[in-house]
PDB file of C-alpha atoms and ligand atoms in Angstrom:
ATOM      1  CA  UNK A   1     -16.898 -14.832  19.703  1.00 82.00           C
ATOM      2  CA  UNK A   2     -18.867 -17.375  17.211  1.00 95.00           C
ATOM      3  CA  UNK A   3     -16.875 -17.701  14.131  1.00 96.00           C
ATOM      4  CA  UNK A   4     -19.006 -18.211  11.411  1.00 97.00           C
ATOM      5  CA  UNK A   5     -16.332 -18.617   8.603  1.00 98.00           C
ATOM      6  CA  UNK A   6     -13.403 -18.818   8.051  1.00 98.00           C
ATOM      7  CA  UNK A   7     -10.199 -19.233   5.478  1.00 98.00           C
ATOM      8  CA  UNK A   8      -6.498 -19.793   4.878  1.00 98.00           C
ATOM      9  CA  UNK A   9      -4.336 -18.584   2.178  1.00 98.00           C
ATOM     10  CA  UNK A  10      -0.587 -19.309   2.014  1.00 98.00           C
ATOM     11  CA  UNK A  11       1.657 -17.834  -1.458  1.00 98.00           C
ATOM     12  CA  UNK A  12       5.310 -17.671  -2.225  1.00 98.00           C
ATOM     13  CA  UNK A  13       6.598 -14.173  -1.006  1.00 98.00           C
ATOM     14  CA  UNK A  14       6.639 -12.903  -4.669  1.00 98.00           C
ATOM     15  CA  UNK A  15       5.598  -9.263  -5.223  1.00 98.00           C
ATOM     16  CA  UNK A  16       3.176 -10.374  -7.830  1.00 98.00           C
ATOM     17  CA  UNK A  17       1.203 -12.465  -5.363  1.00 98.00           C
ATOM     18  CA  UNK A  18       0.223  -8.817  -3.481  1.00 98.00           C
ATOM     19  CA  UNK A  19      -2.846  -7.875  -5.731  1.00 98.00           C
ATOM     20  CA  UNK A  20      -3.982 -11.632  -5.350  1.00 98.00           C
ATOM     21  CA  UNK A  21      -3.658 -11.852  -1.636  1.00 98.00           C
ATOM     22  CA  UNK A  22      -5.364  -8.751  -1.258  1.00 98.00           C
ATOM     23  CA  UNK A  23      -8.329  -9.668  -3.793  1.00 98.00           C
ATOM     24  CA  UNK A  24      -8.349 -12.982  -1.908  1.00 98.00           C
ATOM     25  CA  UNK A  25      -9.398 -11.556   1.463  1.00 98.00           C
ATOM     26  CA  UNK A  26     -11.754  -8.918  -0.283  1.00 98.00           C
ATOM     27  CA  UNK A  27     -14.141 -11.901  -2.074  1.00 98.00           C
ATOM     28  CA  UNK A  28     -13.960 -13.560   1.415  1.00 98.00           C
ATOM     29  CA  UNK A  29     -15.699 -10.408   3.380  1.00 98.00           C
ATOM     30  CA  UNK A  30     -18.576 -10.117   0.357  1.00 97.00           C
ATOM     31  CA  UNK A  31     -20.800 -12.340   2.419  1.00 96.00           C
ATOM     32  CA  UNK A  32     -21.035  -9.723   4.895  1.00 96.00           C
ATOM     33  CA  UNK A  33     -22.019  -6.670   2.102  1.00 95.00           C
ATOM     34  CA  UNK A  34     -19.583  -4.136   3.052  1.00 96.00           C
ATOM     35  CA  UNK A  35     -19.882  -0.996   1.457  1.00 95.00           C
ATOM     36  CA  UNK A  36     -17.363  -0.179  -1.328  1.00 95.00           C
ATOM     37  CA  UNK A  37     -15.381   2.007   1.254  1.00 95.00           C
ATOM     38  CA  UNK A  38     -15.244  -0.230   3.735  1.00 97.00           C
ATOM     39  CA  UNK A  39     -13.703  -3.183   1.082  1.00 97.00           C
ATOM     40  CA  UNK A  40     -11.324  -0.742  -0.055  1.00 97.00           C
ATOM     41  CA  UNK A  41      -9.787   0.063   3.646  1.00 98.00           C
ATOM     42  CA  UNK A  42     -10.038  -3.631   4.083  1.00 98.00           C
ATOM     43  CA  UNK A  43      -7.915  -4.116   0.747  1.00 98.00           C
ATOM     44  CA  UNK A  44      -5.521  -1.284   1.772  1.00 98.00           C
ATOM     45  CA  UNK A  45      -4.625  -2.683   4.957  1.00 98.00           C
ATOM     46  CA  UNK A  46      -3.898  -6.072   3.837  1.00 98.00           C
ATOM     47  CA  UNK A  47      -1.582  -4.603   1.296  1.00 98.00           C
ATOM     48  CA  UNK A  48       0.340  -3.238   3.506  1.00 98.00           C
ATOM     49  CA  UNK A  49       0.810  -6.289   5.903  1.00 99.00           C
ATOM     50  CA  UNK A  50       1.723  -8.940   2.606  1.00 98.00           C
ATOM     51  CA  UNK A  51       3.881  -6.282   1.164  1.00 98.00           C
ATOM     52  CA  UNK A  52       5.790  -5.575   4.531  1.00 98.00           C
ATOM     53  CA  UNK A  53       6.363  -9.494   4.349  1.00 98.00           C
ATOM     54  CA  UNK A  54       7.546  -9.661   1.151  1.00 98.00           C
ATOM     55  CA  UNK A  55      10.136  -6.767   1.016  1.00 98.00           C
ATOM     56  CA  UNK A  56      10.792  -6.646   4.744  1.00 98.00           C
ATOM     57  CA  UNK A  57      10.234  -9.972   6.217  1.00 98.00           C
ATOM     58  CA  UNK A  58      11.710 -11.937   3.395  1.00 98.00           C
ATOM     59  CA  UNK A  59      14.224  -9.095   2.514  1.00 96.00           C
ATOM     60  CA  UNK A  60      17.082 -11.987   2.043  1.00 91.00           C
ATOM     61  CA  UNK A  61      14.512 -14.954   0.565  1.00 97.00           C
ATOM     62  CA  UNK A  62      11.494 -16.037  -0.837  1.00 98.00           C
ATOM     63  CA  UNK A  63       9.505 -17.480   2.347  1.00 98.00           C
ATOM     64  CA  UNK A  64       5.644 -18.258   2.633  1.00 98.00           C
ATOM     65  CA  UNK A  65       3.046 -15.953   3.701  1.00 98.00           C
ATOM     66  CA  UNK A  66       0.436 -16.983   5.897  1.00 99.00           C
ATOM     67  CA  UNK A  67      -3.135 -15.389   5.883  1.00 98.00           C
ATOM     68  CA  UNK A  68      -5.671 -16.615   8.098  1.00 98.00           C
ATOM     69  CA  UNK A  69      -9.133 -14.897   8.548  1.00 98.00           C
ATOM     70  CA  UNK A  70     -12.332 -15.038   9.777  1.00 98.00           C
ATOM     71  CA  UNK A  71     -15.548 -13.412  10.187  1.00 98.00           C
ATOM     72  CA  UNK A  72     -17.553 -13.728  13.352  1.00 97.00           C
ATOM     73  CA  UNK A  73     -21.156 -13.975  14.209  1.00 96.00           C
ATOM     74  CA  UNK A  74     -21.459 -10.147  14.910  1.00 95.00           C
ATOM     75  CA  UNK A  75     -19.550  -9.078  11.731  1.00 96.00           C
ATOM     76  CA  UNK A  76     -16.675  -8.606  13.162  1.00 97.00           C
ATOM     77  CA  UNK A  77     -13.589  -9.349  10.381  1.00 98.00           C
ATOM     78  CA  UNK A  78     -10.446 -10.596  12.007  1.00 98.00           C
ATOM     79  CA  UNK A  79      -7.449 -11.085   8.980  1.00 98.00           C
ATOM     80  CA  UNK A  80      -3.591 -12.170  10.477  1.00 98.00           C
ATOM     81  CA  UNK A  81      -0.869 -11.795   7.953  1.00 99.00           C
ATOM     82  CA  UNK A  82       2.177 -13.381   8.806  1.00 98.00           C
ATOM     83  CA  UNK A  83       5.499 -14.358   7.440  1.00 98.00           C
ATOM     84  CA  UNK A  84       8.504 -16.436   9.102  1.00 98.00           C
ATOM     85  CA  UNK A  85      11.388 -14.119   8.315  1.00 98.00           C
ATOM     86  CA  UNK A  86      13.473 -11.555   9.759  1.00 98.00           C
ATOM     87  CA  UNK A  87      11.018 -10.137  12.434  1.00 98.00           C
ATOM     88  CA  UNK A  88      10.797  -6.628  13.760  1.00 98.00           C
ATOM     89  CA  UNK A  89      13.349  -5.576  17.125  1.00 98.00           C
ATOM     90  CA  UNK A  90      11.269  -3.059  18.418  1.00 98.00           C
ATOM     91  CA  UNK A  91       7.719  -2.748  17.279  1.00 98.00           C
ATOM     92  CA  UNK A  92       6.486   0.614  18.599  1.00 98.00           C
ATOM     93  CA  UNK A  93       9.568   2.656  16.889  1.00 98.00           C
ATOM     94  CA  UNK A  94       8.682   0.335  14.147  1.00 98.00           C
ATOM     95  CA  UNK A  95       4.759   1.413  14.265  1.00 98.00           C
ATOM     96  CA  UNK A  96       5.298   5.221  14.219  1.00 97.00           C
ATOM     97  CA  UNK A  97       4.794   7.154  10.927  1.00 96.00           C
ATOM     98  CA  UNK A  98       8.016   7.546   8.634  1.00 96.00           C
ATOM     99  CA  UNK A  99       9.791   5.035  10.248  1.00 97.00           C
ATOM    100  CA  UNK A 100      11.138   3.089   7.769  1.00 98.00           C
ATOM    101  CA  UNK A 101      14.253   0.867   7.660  1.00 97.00           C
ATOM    102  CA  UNK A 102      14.276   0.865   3.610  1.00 94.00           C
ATOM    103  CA  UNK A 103      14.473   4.522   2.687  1.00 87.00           C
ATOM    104  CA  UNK A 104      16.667   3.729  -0.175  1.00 88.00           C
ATOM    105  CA  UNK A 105      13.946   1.986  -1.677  1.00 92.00           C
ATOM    106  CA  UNK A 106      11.227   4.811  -1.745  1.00 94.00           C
ATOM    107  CA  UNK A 107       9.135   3.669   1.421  1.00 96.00           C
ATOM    108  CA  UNK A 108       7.399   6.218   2.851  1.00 96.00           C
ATOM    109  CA  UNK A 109       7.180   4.259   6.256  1.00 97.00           C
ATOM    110  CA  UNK A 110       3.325   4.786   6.646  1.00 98.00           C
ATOM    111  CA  UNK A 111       2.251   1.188   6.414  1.00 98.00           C
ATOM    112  CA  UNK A 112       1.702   0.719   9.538  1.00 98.00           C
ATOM    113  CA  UNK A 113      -0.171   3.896   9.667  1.00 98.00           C
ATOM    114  CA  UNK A 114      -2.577   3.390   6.841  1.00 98.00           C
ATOM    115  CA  UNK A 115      -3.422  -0.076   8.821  1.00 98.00           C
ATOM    116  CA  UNK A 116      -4.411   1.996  11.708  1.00 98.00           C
ATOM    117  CA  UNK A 117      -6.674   4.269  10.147  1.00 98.00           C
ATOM    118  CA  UNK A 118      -7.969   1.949   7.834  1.00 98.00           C
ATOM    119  CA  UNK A 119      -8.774  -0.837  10.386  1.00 98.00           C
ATOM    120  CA  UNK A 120     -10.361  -0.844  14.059  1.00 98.00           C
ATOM    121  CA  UNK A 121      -7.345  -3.049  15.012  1.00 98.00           C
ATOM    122  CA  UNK A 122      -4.108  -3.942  14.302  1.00 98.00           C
ATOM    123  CA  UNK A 123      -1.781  -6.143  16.593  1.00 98.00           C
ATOM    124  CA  UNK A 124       1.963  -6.850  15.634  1.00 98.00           C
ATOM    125  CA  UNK A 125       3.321  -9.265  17.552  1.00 98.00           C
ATOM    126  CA  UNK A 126       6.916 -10.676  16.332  1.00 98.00           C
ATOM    127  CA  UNK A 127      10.187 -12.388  17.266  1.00 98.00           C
ATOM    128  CA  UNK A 128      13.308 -11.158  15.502  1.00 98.00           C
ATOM    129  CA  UNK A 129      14.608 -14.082  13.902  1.00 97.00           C
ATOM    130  CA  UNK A 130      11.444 -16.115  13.861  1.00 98.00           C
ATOM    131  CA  UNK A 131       9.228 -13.770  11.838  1.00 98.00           C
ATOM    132  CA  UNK A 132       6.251 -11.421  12.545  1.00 98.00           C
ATOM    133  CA  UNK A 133       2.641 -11.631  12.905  1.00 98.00           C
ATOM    134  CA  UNK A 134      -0.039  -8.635  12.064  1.00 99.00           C
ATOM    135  CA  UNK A 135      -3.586  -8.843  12.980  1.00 98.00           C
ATOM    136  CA  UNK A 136      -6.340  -6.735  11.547  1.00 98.00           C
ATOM    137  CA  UNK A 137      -9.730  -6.137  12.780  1.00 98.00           C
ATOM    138  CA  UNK A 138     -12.901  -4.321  11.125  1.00 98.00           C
ATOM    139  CA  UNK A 139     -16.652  -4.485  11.975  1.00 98.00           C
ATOM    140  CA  UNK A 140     -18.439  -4.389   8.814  1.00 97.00           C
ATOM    141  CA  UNK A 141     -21.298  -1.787   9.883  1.00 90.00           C
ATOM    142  CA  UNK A 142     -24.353  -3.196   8.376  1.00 79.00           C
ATOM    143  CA  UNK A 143     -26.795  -0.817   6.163  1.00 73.00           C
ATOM    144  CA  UNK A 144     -30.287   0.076   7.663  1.00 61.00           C
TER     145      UNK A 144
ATOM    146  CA  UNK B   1       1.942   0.467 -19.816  1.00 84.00           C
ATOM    147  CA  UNK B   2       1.261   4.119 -19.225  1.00 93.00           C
ATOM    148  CA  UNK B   3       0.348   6.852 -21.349  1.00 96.00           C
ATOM    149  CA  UNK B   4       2.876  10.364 -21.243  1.00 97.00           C
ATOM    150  CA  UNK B   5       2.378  13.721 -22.607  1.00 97.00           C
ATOM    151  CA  UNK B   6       5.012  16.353 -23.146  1.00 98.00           C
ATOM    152  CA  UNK B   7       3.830  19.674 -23.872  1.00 97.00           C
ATOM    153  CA  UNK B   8       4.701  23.674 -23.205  1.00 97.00           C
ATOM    154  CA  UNK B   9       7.723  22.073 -20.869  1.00 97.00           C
ATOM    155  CA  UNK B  10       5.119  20.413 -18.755  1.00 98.00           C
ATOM    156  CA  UNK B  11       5.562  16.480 -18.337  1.00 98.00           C
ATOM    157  CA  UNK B  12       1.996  14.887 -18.040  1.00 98.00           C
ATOM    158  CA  UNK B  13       2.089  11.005 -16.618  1.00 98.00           C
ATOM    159  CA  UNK B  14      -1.238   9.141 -16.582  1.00 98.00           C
ATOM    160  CA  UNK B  15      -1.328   6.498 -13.915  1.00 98.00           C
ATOM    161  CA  UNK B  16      -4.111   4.036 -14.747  1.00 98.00           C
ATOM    162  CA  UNK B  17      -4.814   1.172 -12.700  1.00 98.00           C
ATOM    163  CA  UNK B  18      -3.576  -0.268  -9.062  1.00 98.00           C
ATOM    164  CA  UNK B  19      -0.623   0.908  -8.020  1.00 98.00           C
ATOM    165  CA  UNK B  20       1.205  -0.857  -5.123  1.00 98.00           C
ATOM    166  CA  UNK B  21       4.771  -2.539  -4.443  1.00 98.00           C
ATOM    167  CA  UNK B  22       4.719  -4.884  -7.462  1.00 98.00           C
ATOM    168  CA  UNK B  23       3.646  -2.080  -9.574  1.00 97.00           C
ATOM    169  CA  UNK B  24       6.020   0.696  -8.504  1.00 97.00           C
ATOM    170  CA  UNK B  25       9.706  -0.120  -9.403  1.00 95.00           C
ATOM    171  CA  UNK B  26       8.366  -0.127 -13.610  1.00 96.00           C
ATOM    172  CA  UNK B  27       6.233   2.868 -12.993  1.00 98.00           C
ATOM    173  CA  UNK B  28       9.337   4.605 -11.612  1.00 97.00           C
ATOM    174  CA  UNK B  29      11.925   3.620 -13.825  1.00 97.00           C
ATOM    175  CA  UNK B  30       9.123   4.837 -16.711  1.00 97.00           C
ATOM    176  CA  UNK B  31       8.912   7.933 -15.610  1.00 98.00           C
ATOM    177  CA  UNK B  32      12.340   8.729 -14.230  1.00 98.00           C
ATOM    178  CA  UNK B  33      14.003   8.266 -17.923  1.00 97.00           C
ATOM    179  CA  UNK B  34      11.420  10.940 -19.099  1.00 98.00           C
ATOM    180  CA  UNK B  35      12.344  13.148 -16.492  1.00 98.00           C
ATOM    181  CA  UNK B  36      16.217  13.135 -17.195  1.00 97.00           C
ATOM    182  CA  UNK B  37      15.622  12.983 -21.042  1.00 97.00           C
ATOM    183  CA  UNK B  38      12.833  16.177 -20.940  1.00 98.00           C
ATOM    184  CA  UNK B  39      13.845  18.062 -17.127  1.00 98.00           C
ATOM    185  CA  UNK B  40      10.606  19.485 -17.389  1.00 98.00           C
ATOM    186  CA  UNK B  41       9.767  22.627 -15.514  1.00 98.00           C
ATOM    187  CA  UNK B  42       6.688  20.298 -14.204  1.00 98.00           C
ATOM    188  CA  UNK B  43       5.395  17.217 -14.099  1.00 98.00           C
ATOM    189  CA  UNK B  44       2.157  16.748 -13.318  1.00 98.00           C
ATOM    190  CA  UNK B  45       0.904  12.902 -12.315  1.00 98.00           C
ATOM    191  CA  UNK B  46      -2.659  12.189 -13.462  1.00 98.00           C
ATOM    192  CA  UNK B  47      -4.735   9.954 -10.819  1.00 98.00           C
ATOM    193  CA  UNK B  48      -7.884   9.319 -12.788  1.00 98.00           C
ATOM    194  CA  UNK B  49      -7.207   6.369 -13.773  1.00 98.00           C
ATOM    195  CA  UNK B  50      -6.083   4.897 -10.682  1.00 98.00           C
ATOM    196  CA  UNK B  51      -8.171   2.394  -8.589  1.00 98.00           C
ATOM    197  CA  UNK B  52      -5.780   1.168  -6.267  1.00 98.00           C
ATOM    198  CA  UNK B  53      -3.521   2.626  -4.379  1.00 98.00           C
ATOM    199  CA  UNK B  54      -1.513   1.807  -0.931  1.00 98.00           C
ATOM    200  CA  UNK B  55       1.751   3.512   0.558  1.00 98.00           C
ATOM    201  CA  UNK B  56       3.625   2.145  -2.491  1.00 98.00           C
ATOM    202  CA  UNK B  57       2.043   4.968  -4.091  1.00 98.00           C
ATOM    203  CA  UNK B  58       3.001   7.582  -1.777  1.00 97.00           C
ATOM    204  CA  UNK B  59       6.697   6.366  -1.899  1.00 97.00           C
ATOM    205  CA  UNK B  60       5.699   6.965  -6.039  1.00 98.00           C
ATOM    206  CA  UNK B  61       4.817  10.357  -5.301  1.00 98.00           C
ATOM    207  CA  UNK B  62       7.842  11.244  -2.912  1.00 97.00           C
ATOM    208  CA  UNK B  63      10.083  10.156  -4.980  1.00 97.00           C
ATOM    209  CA  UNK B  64       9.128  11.644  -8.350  1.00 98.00           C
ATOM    210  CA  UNK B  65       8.815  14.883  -6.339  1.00 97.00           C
ATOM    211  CA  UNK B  66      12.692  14.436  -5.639  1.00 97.00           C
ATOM    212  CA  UNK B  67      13.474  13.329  -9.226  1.00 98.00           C
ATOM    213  CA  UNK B  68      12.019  16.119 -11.099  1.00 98.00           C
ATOM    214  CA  UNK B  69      13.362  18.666  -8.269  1.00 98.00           C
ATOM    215  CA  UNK B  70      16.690  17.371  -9.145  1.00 98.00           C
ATOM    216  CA  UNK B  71      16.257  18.595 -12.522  1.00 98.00           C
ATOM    217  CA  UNK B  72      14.715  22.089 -11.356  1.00 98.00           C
ATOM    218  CA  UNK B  73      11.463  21.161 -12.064  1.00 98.00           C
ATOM    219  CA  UNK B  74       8.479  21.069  -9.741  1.00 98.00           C
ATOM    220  CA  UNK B  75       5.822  18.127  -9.014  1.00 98.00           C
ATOM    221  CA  UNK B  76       1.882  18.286  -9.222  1.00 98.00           C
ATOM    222  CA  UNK B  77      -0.404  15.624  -8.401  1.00 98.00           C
ATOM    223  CA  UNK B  78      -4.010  15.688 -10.397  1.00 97.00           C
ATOM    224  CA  UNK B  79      -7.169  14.433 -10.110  1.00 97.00           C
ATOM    225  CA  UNK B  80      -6.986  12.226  -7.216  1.00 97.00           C
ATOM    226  CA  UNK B  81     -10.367   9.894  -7.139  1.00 97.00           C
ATOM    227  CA  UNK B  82     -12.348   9.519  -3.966  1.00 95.00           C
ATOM    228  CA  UNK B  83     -11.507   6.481  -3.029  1.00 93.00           C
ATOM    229  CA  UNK B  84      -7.711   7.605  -3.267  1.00 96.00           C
ATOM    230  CA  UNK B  85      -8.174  10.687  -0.904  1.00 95.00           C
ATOM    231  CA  UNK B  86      -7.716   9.843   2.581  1.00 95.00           C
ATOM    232  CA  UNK B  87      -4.431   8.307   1.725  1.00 97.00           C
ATOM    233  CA  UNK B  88      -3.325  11.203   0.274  1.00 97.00           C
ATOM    234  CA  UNK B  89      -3.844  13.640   3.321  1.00 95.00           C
ATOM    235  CA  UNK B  90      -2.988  10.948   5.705  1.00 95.00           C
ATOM    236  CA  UNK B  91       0.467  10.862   3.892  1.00 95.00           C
ATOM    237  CA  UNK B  92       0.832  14.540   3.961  1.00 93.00           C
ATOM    238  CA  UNK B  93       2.031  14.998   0.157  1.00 92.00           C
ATOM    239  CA  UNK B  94      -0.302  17.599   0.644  1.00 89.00           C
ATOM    240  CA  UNK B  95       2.305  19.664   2.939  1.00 90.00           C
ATOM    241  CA  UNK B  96       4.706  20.118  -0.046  1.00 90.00           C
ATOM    242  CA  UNK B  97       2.577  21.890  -2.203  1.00 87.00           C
ATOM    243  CA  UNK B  98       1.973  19.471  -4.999  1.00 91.00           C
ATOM    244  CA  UNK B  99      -1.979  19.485  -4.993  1.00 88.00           C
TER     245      UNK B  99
HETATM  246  N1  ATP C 201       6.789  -8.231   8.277  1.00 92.49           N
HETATM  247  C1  ATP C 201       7.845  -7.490   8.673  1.00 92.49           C
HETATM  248  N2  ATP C 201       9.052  -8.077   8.912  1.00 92.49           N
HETATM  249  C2  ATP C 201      10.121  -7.333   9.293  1.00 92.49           C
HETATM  250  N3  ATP C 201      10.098  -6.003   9.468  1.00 92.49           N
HETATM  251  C3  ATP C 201       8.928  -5.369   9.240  1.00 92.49           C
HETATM  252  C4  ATP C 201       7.750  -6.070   8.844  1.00 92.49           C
HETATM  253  N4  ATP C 201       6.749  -5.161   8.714  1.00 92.49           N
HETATM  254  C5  ATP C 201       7.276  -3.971   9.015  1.00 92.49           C
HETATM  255  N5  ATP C 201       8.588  -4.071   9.341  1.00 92.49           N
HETATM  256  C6  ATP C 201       9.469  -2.964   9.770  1.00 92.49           C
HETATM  257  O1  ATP C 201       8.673  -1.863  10.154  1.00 92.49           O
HETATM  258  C7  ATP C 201       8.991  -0.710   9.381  1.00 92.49           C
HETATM  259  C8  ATP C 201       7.750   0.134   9.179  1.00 92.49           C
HETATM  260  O2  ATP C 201       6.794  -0.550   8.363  1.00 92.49           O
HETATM  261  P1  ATP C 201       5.757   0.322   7.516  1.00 92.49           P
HETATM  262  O3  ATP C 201       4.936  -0.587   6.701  1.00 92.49           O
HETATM  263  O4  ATP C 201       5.042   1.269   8.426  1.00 92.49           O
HETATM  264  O5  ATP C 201       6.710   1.220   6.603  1.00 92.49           O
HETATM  265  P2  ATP C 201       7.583   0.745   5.333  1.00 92.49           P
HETATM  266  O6  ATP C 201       7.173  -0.600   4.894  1.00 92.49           O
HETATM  267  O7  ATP C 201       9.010   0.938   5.675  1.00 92.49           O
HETATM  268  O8  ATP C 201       7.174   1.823   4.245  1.00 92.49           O
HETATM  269  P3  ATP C 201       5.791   1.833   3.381  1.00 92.49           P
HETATM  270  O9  ATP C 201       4.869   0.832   4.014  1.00 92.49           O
HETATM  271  O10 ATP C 201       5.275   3.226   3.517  1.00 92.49           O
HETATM  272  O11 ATP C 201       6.168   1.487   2.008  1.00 92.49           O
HETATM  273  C9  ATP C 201       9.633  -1.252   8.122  1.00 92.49           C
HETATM  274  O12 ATP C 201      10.497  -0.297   7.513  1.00 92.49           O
HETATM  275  C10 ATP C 201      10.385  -2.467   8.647  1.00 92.49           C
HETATM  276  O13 ATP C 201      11.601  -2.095   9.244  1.00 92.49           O
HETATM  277 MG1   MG C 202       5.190  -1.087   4.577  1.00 92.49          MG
END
């Protein structure tokens, strides 16, 4: 897997930082020429992973979130969003639709969802305590 | 800053813009006080407008569908763009009637 770029992001877990973040990763993937649809999933997603950061991660603190992505010789976009906050205890009752451990606060618990149909890929990998780490895949398809 | 329309007991909201976490708590607060100042029979939210949207939004739309019901009324979503309709039927607002 030849990566042929590549970039790192970290912001203050502030709510404001979310359209930046996800702006951020969307100028990155213009060198490939995705299609407007395919930037939009790719913007979706990575809402969804800084935003579960900032209100879940961080839910006690303002902590950094990491961003670190890449794009590979055969167009392949790899993005990990992670934080160093609370972390998740169980990730597969945490990945299913409407789960959500904030109800009070109007999630709908489909984050993790929208990642998965808007992406390839996603891996969660996290350590409760130490914080949590989401990585998103796409293959930008290219136009004939 | 969004635009409101109250007409023939019908509440219309026009979302403009992206609408995600940061967004959401002012949008909500916005149209929650016109809610419990009008209880319309409906209120309809207008998606035109709208760019952006994650599962912020759907939260958005969940919500306000409880807030008006509280008051009697009843919820419609309107003109969702494109680019916002996979979202929508993956969320399944759909189920509840509100297209
Ligand atoms: N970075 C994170 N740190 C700690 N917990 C997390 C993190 N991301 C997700 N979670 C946990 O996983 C649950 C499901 O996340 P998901 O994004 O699917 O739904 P949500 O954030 O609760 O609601 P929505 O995304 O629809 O607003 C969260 O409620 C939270 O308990
Ligand atoms: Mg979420």
């Amino acid at each position: 897997m030849n990566v042929v770029n590549e970039m790192h992001l970290n912001f203050p877990s502030k709510s404001i930082n979310e359209s930046f973040a996800r702006s951020a990763v969307s100028a990155f993937v213009m060198e490939l020429d995705p299609t407007i649809g395919e930037l939009a999933d790719i913007k979706t997603a990575v809402s969804e992973a800084v935003t579960n950061c900032i209100v879940h991660g961080y839910r006690r603190e303002i902590g950094t979130v990491y961003i670190d992505a890449k794009i590979t010789e055969d167009k392949l976009v790899i993005i990990k969003i992670r934080d160093k906050g609370v972390g998740i205890e169980d990730v597969k009752e945490a990945m299913q639709p409407l789960f959500t451990t904030a109800k009070d606060e109007e999630r709908a618990g489909l984050g993790f969802a929208v990642m998965q149909s808007f992406m390839d890929s996603v891996k969660v990998h996290s350590v409760p305590e130490k914080g949590t780490s989401v990585t998103l895949t796409k293959k930008i398809v290219p136009l004939r | 800053m969004i635009q409101t329309d109250y007409k023939n007991d019908v509440l219309t909201v026009y979302l403009n813009g992206e609408i995600d976490h940061n967004r959401a708590a002012n949008l909500r607060t916005t149209i929650d006080s016109r809610i419990n100042s009008l209880r319309p029979r409906r209120l309809e939210l207008d998606f035109s407008k709208v760019s952006f949207m994650d599962s912020s939004g759907i939260g958005l739309i969940m919500g306000r569908y409880r807030a008006v019901g509280l008051v009697g009324g009843e919820l419609k979503i309107k003109n969702i763009p494109e680019n916002l309709s996979r979202i929508i039927e993956l969320s399944g607002v759909t189920s509840l009637g509100v297209l």
